[in-house]
Short mmCIF file of C-alpha atoms in Angstrom, two decimals:
data_model
loop_
_atom_site.label_atom_id
_atom_site.label_comp_id
_atom_site.label_asym_id
_atom_site.label_seq_id
_atom_site.Cartn_x
_atom_site.Cartn_y
_atom_site.Cartn_z
CA MET A 1 -111.11 11.22 30.53
CA LEU A 2 -109.23 11.80 33.80
CA LYS A 3 -112.36 12.83 35.71
CA ARG A 4 -114.43 9.91 34.41
CA PHE A 5 -111.69 7.41 35.12
CA LEU A 6 -111.07 8.55 38.68
CA MET A 7 -114.78 8.36 39.39
CA THR A 8 -114.99 4.71 38.35
CA ALA A 9 -111.61 3.53 39.62
CA GLY A 10 -110.65 5.53 42.67
CA LEU A 11 -107.39 5.01 44.49
CA CYS A 12 -109.25 3.88 47.59
CA VAL A 13 -110.29 0.60 45.91
CA TRP A 14 -107.22 -1.50 46.69
CA VAL A 15 -108.09 -4.79 48.36
CA GLY A 16 -110.28 -7.85 47.95
CA LEU A 17 -110.58 -7.67 44.16
CA GLY A 18 -109.32 -10.96 42.79
CA VAL A 19 -105.70 -10.76 43.95
CA ALA A 20 -104.00 -14.15 44.03
CA ALA A 21 -103.78 -15.65 47.50
CA GLU A 22 -99.99 -15.69 47.56
CA GLN A 23 -99.71 -11.92 47.17
CA THR A 24 -98.60 -10.07 50.27
CA LYS A 25 -100.03 -6.96 51.87
CA THR A 26 -97.18 -5.06 50.25
CA ALA A 27 -98.27 -6.31 46.84
CA THR A 28 -101.84 -5.22 47.49
CA ALA A 29 -100.62 -1.64 47.86
CA HIS A 30 -99.47 -1.80 44.22
CA LEU A 31 -102.71 -3.24 42.84
CA LEU A 32 -104.00 -1.18 39.95
CA PRO A 33 -107.20 0.75 40.70
CA GLN A 34 -109.74 -1.83 39.67
CA PRO A 35 -112.15 -1.57 36.72
CA ALA A 36 -115.72 -1.09 37.89
CA GLU A 37 -117.59 -3.08 35.24
CA MET A 38 -115.34 -5.94 34.21
CA SER A 39 -115.57 -9.59 35.13
CA PRO A 40 -113.28 -10.98 37.84
CA VAL A 41 -110.22 -13.02 36.95
CA ARG A 42 -110.94 -16.76 36.96
CA HIS A 43 -108.23 -19.27 37.61
CA GLY A 44 -107.63 -22.62 36.00
CA GLN A 45 -106.97 -24.39 32.75
CA THR A 46 -109.34 -23.72 29.85
CA ALA A 47 -107.86 -25.96 27.14
CA ASP A 48 -105.60 -29.01 27.03
CA LEU A 49 -101.96 -28.68 26.11
CA PRO A 50 -100.52 -30.74 23.25
CA GLU A 51 -99.49 -34.22 24.38
CA GLU A 52 -95.84 -33.60 23.52
CA VAL A 53 -95.79 -30.54 25.79
CA THR A 54 -97.37 -32.49 28.66
CA ALA A 55 -94.79 -35.25 28.25
CA LEU A 56 -91.93 -32.76 28.25
CA ALA A 57 -93.26 -31.10 31.40
CA GLN A 58 -92.98 -34.44 33.18
CA GLN A 59 -89.52 -34.99 31.76
CA TYR A 60 -88.32 -31.56 32.92
CA ASN A 61 -89.97 -31.88 36.35
CA THR A 62 -92.02 -28.74 35.73
CA PRO A 63 -95.54 -28.97 37.21
CA LEU A 64 -98.15 -27.79 34.73
CA GLU A 65 -99.90 -25.78 37.44
CA ASN A 66 -96.84 -23.49 37.39
CA LEU A 67 -97.25 -22.85 33.65
CA SER A 68 -99.43 -20.31 31.84
CA VAL A 69 -99.88 -20.24 28.06
CA TYR A 70 -101.78 -17.89 25.77
CA ILE A 71 -101.31 -18.28 22.00
CA ARG A 72 -103.53 -16.70 19.37
CA ASP A 73 -103.46 -16.43 15.62
CA LEU A 74 -104.08 -12.72 15.02
CA SER A 75 -106.42 -13.54 12.13
CA ALA A 76 -108.50 -16.03 14.17
CA ASP A 77 -111.59 -15.42 16.27
CA ALA A 78 -110.39 -17.36 19.31
CA PRO A 79 -107.08 -18.34 20.96
CA MET A 80 -105.23 -21.35 19.60
CA LEU A 81 -103.98 -22.48 23.00
CA GLU A 82 -104.91 -21.48 26.54
CA HIS A 83 -103.57 -22.92 29.76
CA ASN A 84 -103.94 -21.22 33.15
CA ASP A 85 -104.08 -17.99 31.15
CA LYS A 86 -106.09 -16.16 33.83
CA VAL A 87 -103.78 -16.99 36.74
CA PRO A 88 -101.89 -13.89 37.97
CA ARG A 89 -98.17 -14.64 37.92
CA ASN A 90 -94.94 -12.72 38.36
CA PRO A 91 -94.18 -11.60 34.79
CA ALA A 92 -90.59 -10.49 35.52
CA SER A 93 -89.36 -8.14 32.79
CA THR A 94 -92.24 -8.78 30.39
CA MET A 95 -93.93 -6.12 32.57
CA LYS A 96 -91.87 -3.65 30.52
CA LEU A 97 -94.23 -4.30 27.59
CA VAL A 98 -97.06 -2.82 29.67
CA THR A 99 -94.92 0.18 30.65
CA THR A 100 -93.58 0.96 27.18
CA TRP A 101 -96.99 0.51 25.54
CA THR A 102 -98.52 2.92 28.05
CA ALA A 103 -95.78 5.45 27.31
CA LEU A 104 -96.32 5.12 23.55
CA LYS A 105 -100.06 5.66 23.88
CA LEU A 106 -99.90 8.58 26.29
CA LEU A 107 -96.78 10.37 25.06
CA GLY A 108 -96.44 9.31 21.41
CA PRO A 109 -93.31 7.95 19.68
CA ALA A 110 -92.00 11.45 18.87
CA TYR A 111 -92.02 12.55 22.53
CA THR A 112 -88.71 13.90 23.87
CA TRP A 113 -87.56 14.63 27.40
CA LYS A 114 -86.11 18.01 28.33
CA THR A 115 -83.16 18.82 30.59
CA GLU A 116 -82.89 22.49 31.46
CA ALA A 117 -79.96 24.68 32.52
CA TRP A 118 -80.89 27.77 34.56
CA LEU A 119 -78.65 30.63 35.68
CA ARG A 120 -78.88 31.96 39.21
CA GLY A 121 -76.72 35.05 39.06
CA GLU A 122 -75.16 37.34 36.48
CA LEU A 123 -73.38 35.98 33.41
CA LYS A 124 -70.79 38.41 32.05
CA ASP A 125 -67.88 37.73 29.69
CA GLY A 126 -68.28 34.00 30.13
CA VAL A 127 -68.25 34.15 33.94
CA LEU A 128 -71.31 33.23 35.98
CA ASN A 129 -71.22 34.88 39.37
CA GLY A 130 -73.72 32.51 40.88
CA ASP A 131 -75.09 29.00 40.62
CA LEU A 132 -75.92 26.81 37.66
CA VAL A 133 -79.19 24.89 38.11
CA LEU A 134 -79.78 21.66 36.18
CA LYS A 135 -83.44 20.57 36.15
CA GLY A 136 -84.37 17.11 34.92
CA TYR A 137 -87.69 15.90 33.55
CA GLY A 138 -86.97 12.18 33.59
CA ASP A 139 -84.83 11.59 30.48
CA PRO A 140 -84.06 7.83 30.69
CA TYR A 141 -81.14 8.08 28.25
CA LEU A 142 -78.95 10.98 29.40
CA THR A 143 -75.77 9.04 28.66
CA ASP A 144 -72.15 10.21 28.41
CA GLU A 145 -72.63 11.42 24.86
CA ALA A 146 -75.86 13.29 25.59
CA PHE A 147 -74.47 14.87 28.76
CA TRP A 148 -71.31 15.91 26.89
CA GLN A 149 -73.51 17.56 24.24
CA LEU A 150 -75.46 19.42 26.93
CA LEU A 151 -72.31 20.80 28.56
CA HIS A 152 -70.69 21.55 25.20
CA ASP A 153 -73.74 23.58 24.18
CA LEU A 154 -73.58 25.56 27.42
CA GLN A 155 -70.02 26.54 26.60
CA LEU A 156 -70.89 27.34 22.97
CA LYS A 157 -73.51 29.77 24.33
CA GLY A 158 -70.86 31.59 26.31
CA LEU A 159 -70.75 29.98 29.75
CA LYS A 160 -67.13 29.22 30.64
CA ASP A 161 -66.51 29.90 34.33
CA ILE A 162 -68.97 29.06 37.12
CA ARG A 163 -68.17 30.84 40.39
CA GLY A 164 -71.01 29.26 42.39
CA ASN A 165 -72.40 25.77 42.95
CA LEU A 166 -74.17 23.19 40.84
CA VAL A 167 -77.81 22.90 41.94
CA VAL A 168 -79.55 19.66 40.96
CA ASP A 169 -83.34 19.94 40.64
CA ASN A 170 -84.97 16.50 40.81
CA SER A 171 -88.38 17.82 41.84
CA PHE A 172 -90.22 16.55 38.74
CA PHE A 173 -90.30 13.10 40.37
CA SER A 174 -91.76 12.61 43.84
CA ILE A 175 -90.90 9.07 44.87
CA PRO A 176 -90.40 7.38 48.26
CA GLU A 177 -87.01 6.55 49.67
CA TYR A 178 -85.55 3.57 47.88
CA ASP A 179 -83.06 1.06 49.28
CA PRO A 180 -81.29 -0.60 46.32
CA ALA A 181 -80.35 -3.54 48.56
CA ASP A 182 -83.98 -4.51 49.22
CA PHE A 183 -84.46 -6.70 46.17
CA ASP A 184 -81.45 -9.04 46.35
CA ASN A 185 -78.86 -7.37 48.61
CA GLU A 186 -76.87 -6.22 45.58
CA PRO A 187 -77.07 -2.42 45.97
CA THR A 188 -74.28 -1.63 43.49
CA ARG A 189 -75.74 -3.59 40.56
CA VAL A 190 -77.09 -1.35 37.82
CA TYR A 191 -80.37 -3.26 37.52
CA ASN A 192 -81.17 -2.04 41.06
CA ALA A 193 -80.58 1.66 40.27
CA ARG A 194 -83.25 4.05 41.50
CA PRO A 195 -85.14 6.32 39.09
CA SER A 196 -84.41 10.03 39.09
CA ALA A 197 -85.69 13.07 37.20
CA LEU A 198 -82.09 13.99 36.39
CA MET A 199 -80.39 10.68 35.70
CA PHE A 200 -76.90 10.47 34.25
CA ASN A 201 -75.83 7.28 32.48
CA PHE A 202 -78.39 5.00 34.18
CA GLN A 203 -76.92 6.06 37.59
CA ALA A 204 -73.86 3.91 36.80
CA SER A 205 -70.19 4.64 37.40
CA ARG A 206 -67.85 2.99 34.92
CA PHE A 207 -64.84 1.18 36.36
CA LEU A 208 -61.97 0.76 33.88
CA PHE A 209 -60.07 -2.49 34.38
CA GLU A 210 -56.58 -2.60 32.82
CA ALA A 211 -54.27 -5.61 32.81
CA ASP A 212 -50.60 -4.64 33.25
CA ASP A 213 -48.37 -7.57 32.30
CA SER A 214 -45.17 -5.78 33.30
CA SER A 215 -46.26 -5.24 36.91
CA GLY A 216 -48.52 -8.26 37.17
CA LYS A 217 -51.32 -6.07 38.50
CA VAL A 218 -54.81 -4.98 37.48
CA GLY A 219 -55.55 -1.26 37.43
CA VAL A 220 -59.04 -0.11 38.49
CA THR A 221 -60.17 3.47 37.78
CA PRO A 222 -63.69 4.88 38.30
CA PHE A 223 -65.34 7.30 35.85
CA PRO A 224 -66.44 9.81 36.90
CA LEU A 225 -64.04 10.17 39.82
CA ILE A 226 -65.73 9.80 43.20
CA PRO A 227 -64.32 12.25 45.78
CA GLY A 228 -63.32 10.64 49.05
CA LEU A 229 -63.69 7.08 47.79
CA GLN A 230 -61.02 4.79 49.25
CA LEU A 231 -60.55 2.09 46.64
CA GLU A 232 -58.97 -1.14 47.89
CA ASN A 233 -57.84 -3.02 44.80
CA SER A 234 -57.49 -6.75 45.53
CA MET A 235 -57.75 -7.89 41.90
CA VAL A 236 -55.42 -10.69 40.83
CA LEU A 237 -54.02 -10.89 37.29
CA SER A 238 -54.54 -14.34 35.77
CA LYS A 239 -53.47 -16.12 32.61
CA GLY A 240 -55.63 -17.77 29.98
CA ARG A 241 -58.45 -16.60 27.79
CA CYS A 242 -60.81 -13.79 28.72
CA SER A 243 -63.73 -15.91 29.94
CA LYS A 244 -66.67 -14.87 32.09
CA ALA A 245 -64.95 -16.37 35.14
CA ALA A 246 -61.96 -14.11 34.50
CA TYR A 247 -64.10 -11.00 34.11
CA HIS A 248 -66.44 -11.06 37.08
CA PRO A 249 -65.09 -8.79 39.84
CA SER A 250 -66.97 -8.33 43.11
CA PHE A 251 -67.57 -4.91 44.69
CA GLU A 252 -67.98 -4.54 48.45
CA GLN A 253 -68.87 -1.07 49.73
CA ASP A 254 -68.50 -0.03 53.34
CA GLY A 255 -69.17 3.66 53.91
CA GLY A 256 -66.59 5.62 51.96
CA SER A 257 -64.44 2.62 51.10
CA MET A 258 -64.79 0.11 48.27
CA ARG A 259 -63.03 -3.22 47.95
CA VAL A 260 -62.74 -4.72 44.49
CA ARG A 261 -61.59 -8.29 44.24
CA GLY A 262 -61.53 -11.19 41.84
CA VAL A 263 -59.39 -12.45 38.98
CA TYR A 264 -58.83 -10.72 35.67
CA SER A 265 -57.21 -12.25 32.62
CA ALA A 266 -54.43 -10.42 30.84
CA ASP A 267 -56.23 -11.30 27.59
CA CYS A 268 -59.14 -9.05 28.63
CA GLY A 269 -57.04 -5.93 28.00
CA LYS A 270 -59.08 -2.84 28.94
CA SER A 271 -62.73 -3.30 29.87
CA PHE A 272 -65.46 -1.42 31.71
CA VAL A 273 -67.65 -2.73 34.52
CA LEU A 274 -70.70 -0.69 35.58
CA ARG A 275 -71.73 -0.20 39.20
CA VAL A 276 -73.95 2.23 41.13
CA MET A 277 -71.80 4.05 43.68
CA SER A 278 -73.44 7.39 44.43
CA THR A 279 -76.81 9.05 44.89
CA PRO A 280 -78.34 10.40 41.67
CA GLU A 281 -77.44 13.96 42.68
CA GLU A 282 -73.84 13.06 43.57
CA HIS A 283 -73.46 11.11 40.35
CA VAL A 284 -74.63 14.03 38.19
CA PHE A 285 -72.33 16.37 40.12
CA ASN A 286 -69.27 14.14 39.70
CA ALA A 287 -69.94 13.73 35.99
CA PHE A 288 -70.52 17.45 35.55
CA ARG A 289 -67.29 18.40 37.35
CA ASP A 290 -65.10 16.02 35.36
CA MET A 291 -66.72 16.64 31.98
CA TRP A 292 -66.97 20.42 32.38
CA GLN A 293 -63.28 20.69 33.19
CA SER A 294 -62.29 18.32 30.40
CA LEU A 295 -64.08 20.67 27.98
CA GLY A 296 -61.98 23.57 29.23
CA GLY A 297 -64.52 25.04 31.61
CA VAL A 298 -63.79 26.35 35.10
CA PHE A 299 -65.71 25.12 38.12
CA SER A 300 -64.71 24.61 41.75
CA GLY A 301 -68.07 24.80 43.50
CA GLY A 302 -70.04 22.22 45.41
CA LEU A 303 -73.28 20.30 45.08
CA GLN A 304 -76.66 21.54 46.21
CA ALA A 305 -80.03 19.83 45.93
CA GLY A 306 -82.71 22.38 45.19
CA VAL A 307 -85.33 23.66 42.78
CA VAL A 308 -85.60 26.35 40.15
CA GLN A 309 -86.59 29.62 41.85
CA ASP A 310 -88.24 32.85 40.81
CA GLY A 311 -85.57 35.02 39.27
CA ASP A 312 -83.58 32.15 37.78
CA VAL A 313 -83.05 32.53 34.03
CA LEU A 314 -83.52 29.66 31.56
CA PHE A 315 -80.24 29.48 29.64
CA HIS A 316 -80.45 26.27 27.61
CA THR A 317 -82.74 23.29 27.00
CA HIS A 318 -81.41 19.91 25.90
CA GLU A 319 -83.79 17.49 24.17
CA SER A 320 -83.40 13.73 24.38
CA ARG A 321 -83.75 10.98 21.84
CA THR A 322 -87.37 10.25 21.01
CA LEU A 323 -89.51 7.82 22.96
CA GLY A 324 -89.75 5.65 19.84
CA GLU A 325 -85.96 5.22 19.95
CA GLN A 326 -85.68 4.83 23.69
CA ILE A 327 -88.18 1.99 24.08
CA ARG A 328 -85.83 -0.12 21.95
CA PHE A 329 -83.18 0.16 24.69
CA VAL A 330 -85.76 -0.66 27.36
CA ASN A 331 -87.17 -3.78 25.71
CA LYS A 332 -84.24 -5.15 23.71
CA TRP A 333 -81.81 -4.90 26.64
CA SER A 334 -84.34 -4.96 29.50
CA ASN A 335 -83.14 -1.72 31.09
CA ASN A 336 -84.88 -1.47 34.47
CA VAL A 337 -84.19 2.11 35.46
CA MET A 338 -85.21 3.40 32.01
CA ALA A 339 -88.53 1.58 32.36
CA ARG A 340 -89.04 3.06 35.81
CA ASN A 341 -88.41 6.58 34.50
CA MET A 342 -90.88 5.95 31.66
CA MET A 343 -93.63 4.82 34.02
CA LEU A 344 -93.14 7.95 36.13
CA THR A 345 -93.16 10.16 33.02
CA SER A 346 -96.44 8.57 31.92
CA GLY A 347 -97.80 9.30 35.39
CA ALA A 348 -96.89 12.97 35.09
CA LYS A 349 -98.54 13.14 31.67
CA PHE A 350 -101.71 11.54 33.03
CA GLY A 351 -101.97 13.15 36.45
CA GLY A 352 -99.71 16.20 36.29
CA ALA A 353 -96.38 17.00 37.95
CA PRO A 354 -94.78 15.88 40.11
CA ALA A 355 -94.66 12.32 38.86
CA THR A 356 -95.49 9.63 41.42
CA LEU A 357 -95.74 5.86 41.35
CA ASP A 358 -99.49 6.01 41.96
CA LYS A 359 -99.95 8.34 38.99
CA GLY A 360 -97.91 5.92 36.88
CA ARG A 361 -100.19 3.06 37.89
CA LEU A 362 -103.25 5.16 37.07
CA ALA A 363 -101.75 5.92 33.68
CA ILE A 364 -101.33 2.20 32.97
CA ALA A 365 -104.88 1.47 34.12
CA SER A 366 -106.26 4.23 31.88
CA VAL A 367 -104.55 2.84 28.77
CA LEU A 368 -105.71 -0.71 29.51
CA GLN A 369 -109.26 0.42 30.19
CA GLU A 370 -109.34 2.43 26.98
CA ALA A 371 -108.31 -0.72 25.10
CA GLY A 372 -111.01 -2.78 26.83
CA ILE A 373 -108.51 -5.03 28.62
CA ASP A 374 -109.64 -6.58 31.90
CA TYR A 375 -106.80 -5.75 34.25
CA THR A 376 -108.44 -7.14 37.39
CA GLY A 377 -105.78 -8.36 39.83
CA MET A 378 -102.86 -6.82 37.93
CA VAL A 379 -100.13 -5.62 40.30
CA VAL A 380 -97.61 -3.01 39.15
CA GLU A 381 -94.83 -2.12 41.55
CA ASN A 382 -92.32 -0.11 39.52
CA GLY A 383 -93.03 -0.80 35.83
CA ALA A 384 -89.75 -2.65 35.28
CA GLY A 385 -90.71 -6.12 36.50
CA LEU A 386 -87.85 -6.22 39.02
CA SER A 387 -90.29 -7.14 41.76
CA ARG A 388 -91.42 -9.95 44.05
CA HIS A 389 -94.97 -8.56 44.06
CA ALA A 390 -95.79 -7.78 40.42
CA ARG A 391 -98.60 -9.88 38.95
CA LEU A 392 -99.98 -10.19 35.44
CA THR A 393 -101.93 -12.91 33.67
CA ALA A 394 -100.92 -14.39 30.34
CA ARG A 395 -104.32 -13.37 28.93
CA GLN A 396 -103.93 -9.76 30.05
CA LEU A 397 -100.55 -9.47 28.35
CA GLY A 398 -101.84 -11.35 25.30
CA GLU A 399 -104.78 -8.97 24.94
CA LEU A 400 -102.41 -6.00 25.23
CA LEU A 401 -100.31 -7.44 22.39
CA GLU A 402 -103.47 -7.95 20.32
CA ALA A 403 -104.60 -4.36 20.93
CA ALA A 404 -101.14 -3.08 20.03
CA TRP A 405 -101.18 -5.06 16.76
CA ARG A 406 -104.27 -3.16 15.64
CA ASP A 407 -102.84 0.24 16.65
CA PRO A 408 -101.04 2.77 14.42
CA TYR A 409 -98.03 2.59 16.77
CA MET A 410 -97.64 -1.15 16.27
CA PRO A 411 -94.44 -0.91 14.16
CA GLU A 412 -92.61 1.09 16.84
CA PHE A 413 -93.79 -1.24 19.58
CA MET A 414 -92.96 -4.51 17.82
CA ALA A 415 -89.56 -3.28 16.66
CA SER A 416 -88.63 -2.43 20.25
CA MET A 417 -88.61 -6.12 21.22
CA PRO A 418 -85.60 -8.42 20.80
CA LEU A 419 -85.49 -10.33 17.52
CA LEU A 420 -85.24 -14.05 18.21
CA GLY A 421 -81.68 -15.29 17.60
CA GLU A 422 -80.54 -11.86 16.41
CA ASP A 423 -80.22 -9.18 19.10
CA GLY A 424 -80.86 -8.00 22.64
CA THR A 425 -81.66 -10.56 25.32
CA LEU A 426 -82.61 -13.09 22.62
CA ALA A 427 -79.40 -12.86 20.60
CA GLU A 428 -78.30 -16.42 21.45
CA ARG A 429 -81.70 -18.11 21.73
CA PHE A 430 -82.56 -20.26 18.70
CA LYS A 431 -79.60 -18.69 16.90
CA GLY A 432 -78.90 -21.78 14.83
CA SER A 433 -82.48 -22.84 14.08
CA ASP A 434 -85.24 -22.05 11.60
CA LEU A 435 -86.88 -19.89 14.27
CA ARG A 436 -84.10 -17.31 14.00
CA GLY A 437 -85.40 -13.88 13.03
CA ARG A 438 -89.04 -15.04 13.04
CA SER A 439 -90.19 -13.47 16.33
CA HIS A 440 -90.12 -10.16 18.16
CA MET A 441 -90.40 -11.12 21.84
CA LYS A 442 -89.63 -9.72 25.29
CA THR A 443 -88.07 -11.98 27.92
CA GLY A 444 -88.40 -11.96 31.70
CA THR A 445 -86.05 -13.64 34.14
CA LEU A 446 -85.97 -13.95 37.94
CA ASN A 447 -84.74 -16.85 40.05
CA ASP A 448 -88.23 -18.32 40.34
CA ALA A 449 -89.88 -16.82 37.27
CA THR A 450 -89.32 -17.03 33.53
CA SER A 451 -91.51 -15.56 30.82
CA ILE A 452 -91.51 -14.62 27.17
CA ALA A 453 -94.10 -12.66 25.18
CA GLY A 454 -94.49 -11.12 21.77
CA TYR A 455 -95.18 -11.86 18.12
CA MET A 456 -94.16 -14.89 16.03
CA LEU A 457 -94.27 -15.46 12.27
CA THR A 458 -94.76 -19.21 11.86
CA ARG A 459 -93.28 -21.40 9.14
CA SER A 460 -96.63 -21.39 7.33
CA GLY A 461 -96.96 -17.59 7.50
CA LYS A 462 -99.34 -17.19 10.44
CA ARG A 463 -98.74 -14.28 12.79
CA LEU A 464 -99.19 -15.37 16.41
CA VAL A 465 -99.38 -13.57 19.73
CA ILE A 466 -97.56 -15.72 22.30
CA VAL A 467 -97.34 -15.30 26.07
CA LEU A 468 -95.59 -17.98 28.15
CA GLN A 469 -95.11 -17.77 31.92
CA TYR A 470 -93.61 -20.13 34.47
CA ASN A 471 -93.37 -19.40 38.21
CA GLY A 472 -91.80 -21.82 40.67
CA GLY A 473 -88.73 -23.91 41.28
CA ASN A 474 -86.54 -24.88 38.32
CA ALA A 475 -87.83 -21.87 36.37
CA GLN A 476 -84.48 -21.23 34.70
CA GLY A 477 -83.97 -24.92 33.92
CA GLY A 478 -87.02 -26.98 33.08
CA GLY A 479 -89.33 -23.96 32.91
CA ARG A 480 -87.29 -22.25 30.22
CA ARG A 481 -86.75 -25.50 28.26
CA LEU A 482 -90.49 -26.07 28.30
CA HIS A 483 -91.05 -22.58 26.93
CA ASP A 484 -88.57 -23.25 24.14
CA ASP A 485 -90.39 -26.44 23.19
CA ILE A 486 -93.74 -24.63 23.12
CA LEU A 487 -92.19 -22.00 20.85
CA LYS A 488 -91.00 -24.77 18.52
CA TRP A 489 -94.49 -26.28 18.52
CA ALA A 490 -96.11 -22.89 17.78
CA PHE A 491 -93.68 -22.27 14.90
CA GLU A 492 -94.96 -25.34 13.08
CA GLN A 493 -98.64 -24.35 13.32
#
């Protein structure tokens, strides 16, 4: 399969293949290797929208040329509604449906990620006279609990005192340098975290905020502790209920110093705020040091970035939660860095280690081609949808959802999406209406893009595939309201 695919869709075929005019040269570099024998994407409207939708578009000041719609009854021979469904648009986080479906098909729902602990030196009577090497293979969900279990198991196996350094092996991923400020100049926000083969807790440090009524101050403590960090706490304790405005601190980093400011209500008690403060290697090291010592272990060494070497001894292997479980966190809560790790893992499965972004894109193209989906003009930057360059048509995503419906892995895939009005990013949407609980759908949100895609069970019992996209100004106002009205219309079909 790999040889045949590379022959028909080589990496050299990047430009001039139906990419929308607004895409930049940077976007072109992320264009999927194009299918050799599929028809080009055609733009334009193929069917009229219902009159009520057209009227609402005028009311909301949302130009219909900015809207794409693809709705199909899964038991019908043709789509129910099509509008600009072949126009490549920025899909925002609905791109995660492409990434997670690719991972399901290539890896299988029972797939688990490994994290290995290797000994470099002699272990005797609980003392390692040498280094401990931790090698990651891309586990997207190595959280506090999982990392604690890994370290606890090392101690149960007899490792108590480490006299050398901690060596972090991230070599399973080979990715370019990544500036987390590039997207929106918010480098500490968790949604901008970079992927890593050994990734602790989504790369996020947890800051504990504590209101102290007696002193009138707000305590701020990072977990894990960050050596050398000069924390300037300018938080102001306020009165009143714990609203969003009273729980929205700002973080400003300048070299080794961090200023935290804002207001915090005494009613908020103790709460955590997540921010990315360190490199992936530093973050793993800080977590290891604190957690190892809290478990009673001894360690006073430093951090080294390296790789497993000949002569190192495999001491323990930790296995993650299954892929079938993890895609629920990706899609229900739209976790960007988890999606990025999954795309890279799929790339390693398809093209071998080390994982690269190009191999991840080839993996996606292979799954789409196998399903007979015309992916001409599709642009995949990182697999998460946090991108100015990503492009996907409503029809392409609709056909993926249709292919998934007919696949044995459909239950795992559908259950990974938020349930309308019930959980995830859709917990509050249509919560008080008859639509509640009737759809599994993934959302996508950027300043100038809103989208929603998935499966709906209508009032009459039809099962629909629905993909709605809107790119342009007023996306989060009129664009989203228009999507909601189309969902209401579809529910009554």
